[in-house]
CSV table of C-alpha atoms in Angstrom, one decimal:
chain,number,residue,atom,x,y,z
A,171,MET,CA,-7.9,-6.6,12.4
A,172,ARG,CA,-8.3,-4.2,8.8
A,173,PHE,CA,-6.0,-1.3,8.4
A,174,MET,CA,-5.7,1.0,6.0
A,175,ALA,CA,-2.0,2.1,4.6
A,176,ASN,CA,-2.3,5.3,2.9
A,177,SER,CA,1.5,6.5,1.8
A,178,ARG,CA,3.4,9.1,0.8
A,179,PRO,CA,6.6,9.9,-0.6
A,180,ALA,CA,9.4,9.6,1.8
A,181,ASP,CA,11.6,13.4,2.4
A,182,GLY,CA,13.0,14.0,-0.8
A,183,ILE,CA,11.4,11.9,-2.9
A,184,THR,CA,10.0,13.7,-5.5
A,185,ALA,CA,6.3,12.6,-8.0
A,186,GLY,CA,8.8,11.5,-10.8
A,187,GLN,CA,11.6,9.2,-9.1
A,188,LEU,CA,7.9,7.4,-7.8
A,189,ALA,CA,6.7,7.3,-11.0
A,190,GLU,CA,10.1,6.1,-12.7
A,191,PHE,CA,10.5,3.7,-9.5
A,192,PHE,CA,6.5,1.9,-10.7
A,193,ASP,CA,7.7,2.0,-14.2
A,194,GLU,CA,10.4,0.1,-14.0
A,195,HIS,CA,9.3,-2.2,-11.5
A,196,GLY,CA,5.5,-2.3,-11.2
A,197,PHE,CA,4.1,-4.6,-8.3
A,198,SER,CA,6.3,-7.1,-7.3
A,199,ALA,CA,5.6,-10.9,-7.0
A,200,ALA,CA,6.2,-10.4,-2.8
A,201,ALA,CA,3.6,-7.5,-3.2
A,202,TRP,CA,1.2,-9.4,-5.8
A,203,ASN,CA,1.7,-12.4,-2.9
A,204,LEU,CA,0.1,-10.5,-0.2
A,205,VAL,CA,-2.8,-10.1,-2.4
A,206,ARG,CA,-2.9,-13.5,-3.3
A,207,HIS,CA,-2.9,-14.2,0.6
A,208,ARG,CA,-5.6,-11.8,1.4
A,209,VAL,CA,-3.0,-9.8,3.4
A,210,VAL,CA,-3.6,-6.9,0.9
A,211,THR,CA,-7.6,-7.5,0.3
A,212,GLU,CA,-7.4,-4.0,-1.4
A,213,TYR,CA,-5.6,-1.1,-3.5
A,214,ALA,CA,-5.5,1.8,-5.3
A,215,LEU,CA,-3.1,4.0,-6.6
A,216,LYS,CA,-3.2,7.7,-5.8
A,217,VAL,CA,-3.3,10.6,-7.9
A,218,GLY,CA,-3.2,14.1,-7.8
A,219,ASP,CA,-0.2,15.9,-5.7
A,220,VAL,CA,0.4,13.9,-3.4
A,221,PRO,CA,1.3,10.5,-5.4
A,222,GLY,CA,1.5,7.0,-3.8
A,223,ILE,CA,-0.6,3.8,-2.9
A,224,VAL,CA,-3.5,3.3,-0.5
A,225,LEU,CA,-3.7,-0.4,0.7
A,226,PHE,CA,-6.1,-2.2,2.7
A,227,LEU,CA,-4.3,-4.8,5.2
A,228,GLU,CA,-5.8,-7.9,7.0
A,229,THR,CA,-3.5,-8.7,9.7
A,230,GLU,CA,-3.5,-10.2,13.0
A,231,SER,CA,-2.5,-6.7,14.5
A,232,ALA,CA,-1.2,-3.3,14.1
A,233,ASP,CA,3.0,-4.7,14.6
A,234,GLU,CA,2.0,-7.0,12.2
A,235,ALA,CA,0.4,-4.9,9.4
A,236,THR,CA,3.9,-2.7,9.9
A,237,ALA,CA,6.0,-5.3,9.3
A,238,VAL,CA,4.1,-5.8,6.0
A,239,LEU,CA,4.7,-2.3,5.1
A,240,ALA,CA,8.2,-2.8,6.2
A,241,GLY,CA,9.1,-5.4,3.4
A,242,LEU,CA,7.7,-3.8,0.3
A,243,THR,CA,10.0,-2.7,-2.0
A,244,ALA,CA,9.4,1.1,-2.7
A,245,VAL,CA,9.5,1.1,2.0
A,246,ARG,CA,12.6,-0.6,2.1
A,247,GLN,CA,14.4,1.7,-0.7
A,248,GLY,CA,13.4,4.9,1.2
A,249,LEU,CA,10.8,6.0,-1.5
A,250,LEU,CA,7.7,5.2,0.3
A,251,THR,CA,6.3,5.8,4.0
A,252,PHE,CA,2.9,4.6,4.9
A,253,ASP,CA,0.5,6.1,8.1
A,254,LEU,CA,-1.3,3.2,9.0
A,255,ASP,CA,-5.2,3.5,10.6
A,256,PRO,CA,-7.4,0.6,12.2
A,257,ILE,CA,-10.3,0.4,10.6
A,258,GLY,CA,-14.1,-1.4,11.1
A,259,LYS,CA,-16.0,-2.5,7.6
A,260,THR,CA,-15.7,-1.5,5.0
A,261,MET,CA,-18.3,-1.5,2.2
A,262,SER,CA,-19.1,-1.2,-1.4
A,263,LEU,CA,-22.1,1.1,-2.4
A,264,GLY,CA,-22.1,-0.3,-6.0
A,265,VAL,CA,-23.1,3.1,-7.1
A,266,GLY,CA,-22.1,3.1,-11.3
A,267,SER,CA,-19.1,5.6,-12.1
């Protein structure tokens, strides 16, 4: 199954705290492992009023996707929460930027 996981700062967490966390920690080895094993198939850093990250996941179930998200360091440390939505196929339009 495919899922889109859209993060937002956890209650009481500021954009500055998130920026500091990601500046200090970057993407963990565990997070890169999810990319290598194609659990996370795409990701994007969010900009604007609500900073965070959007992940596209391939898992067997919503419970598995929820467990993957719960294992992320930023989630375990109470910095980010995610909304998880099932999605169909995605398509790259290949339009110039």
